[in-house]
C-alpha cells in the first residue's frame, strides 16, 4: 500500500515500454555533465537507478561509473533498457527485475542512487531507509524532478495537451487511472520529509535549463501511451479506436504533424546520509 491508499500492481506500465523512449524527451547530456561537476564523478564506483524504466537516466550516466545497475518492477521496461544498451554498445549495465521495496536485495554498495520520476510510485519510507544503508562512504542519493512527456508554456506550435487529456478521460473516465487502481488526488508529494526521516541530510539542488524539442505525430502518440494514466492495456479492445481519434485530433491541430514545445527545467536534489 502506497501513500493515499493506492496499491501498486504489475500492470502499472503494462504495454508502455515500447513507447517510452520514443515518446519521452531524452535526458540531455548537460544533465550528465552537471552530475559529474556536482559529485566529482570520475568513472569509478557504482550507480543504482531505482525505477529505471527503459534506462533513460541509467544509460546517460553509465559511462561515469565502473558498473551501473538498473532496477525496475516491469520486465518489459528492462528488456527495452537492455536492447538500448546493446544498441549503444554499453556493456557496464546490469538489469535487475525487482521491486524497490525488496532492496537492498544483496546488490551491494553504491556511490550514487538515483530516483528519476519514480520515487512517488514506491513505499517511500521503506525504500528511502533501505537506500540509506546502501550508500558507500561519501555516497549520495539523487531525486530527479523532470517532466519529459510534455512541455510547458504551450502555444499554437505545441501538441494540444488539454484536448488530449479530455480524450483520455472520455475513454477511461474522469479519475486518473494507475494500474488496476485510481489516483483521484494524483501521486504523493512531500519527499523532503521522507528523506529526512530516513536519516538523510540536504537537499542540495542543481538545475539544468529546459530546452525546445520538436516531435512528430508518432512521438506525441507514443508520449501518451508512455503514461501510467494512459497505458495501452487500460483501453482494452478500444485501444485502436482511441489511437485513431488521437491521431485525428493531432492532424486537426497541425496537419503537417510537427509540434514544438519547451520542456521544463530539470531539478536534482542531492541527499547524503
PDB file of C-alpha atoms in Angstrom, residues 38 145 191 203-207 267-270:
ATOM      1  CA  UNK A  38      28.387  18.280  -8.556  1.00  0.00           C
ATOM      2  CA  UNK A 145      12.440  16.188 -10.830  1.00  0.00           C
ATOM      3  CA  UNK A 191       9.530  13.713  -0.333  1.00  0.00           C
ATOM      4  CA  UNK A 203      18.979  18.645  -0.093  1.00  0.00           C
ATOM      5  CA  UNK A 204      21.437  20.487  -2.276  1.00  0.00           C
ATOM      6  CA  UNK A 205      19.760  21.302  -5.551  1.00  0.00           C
ATOM      7  CA  UNK A 206      21.164  21.850  -9.013  1.00  0.00           C
ATOM      8  CA  UNK A 207      19.210  22.551 -12.183  1.00  0.00           C
ATOM      9  CA  UNK A 267      15.924  19.899 -10.953  1.00  0.00           C
ATOM     10  CA  UNK A 268      18.006  17.406  -8.975  1.00  0.00           C
ATOM     11  CA  UNK A 269      18.020  17.236  -5.175  1.00  0.00           C
ATOM     12  CA  UNK A 270      21.112  15.606  -3.697  1.00  0.00           C
TER      13      UNK A 270
END
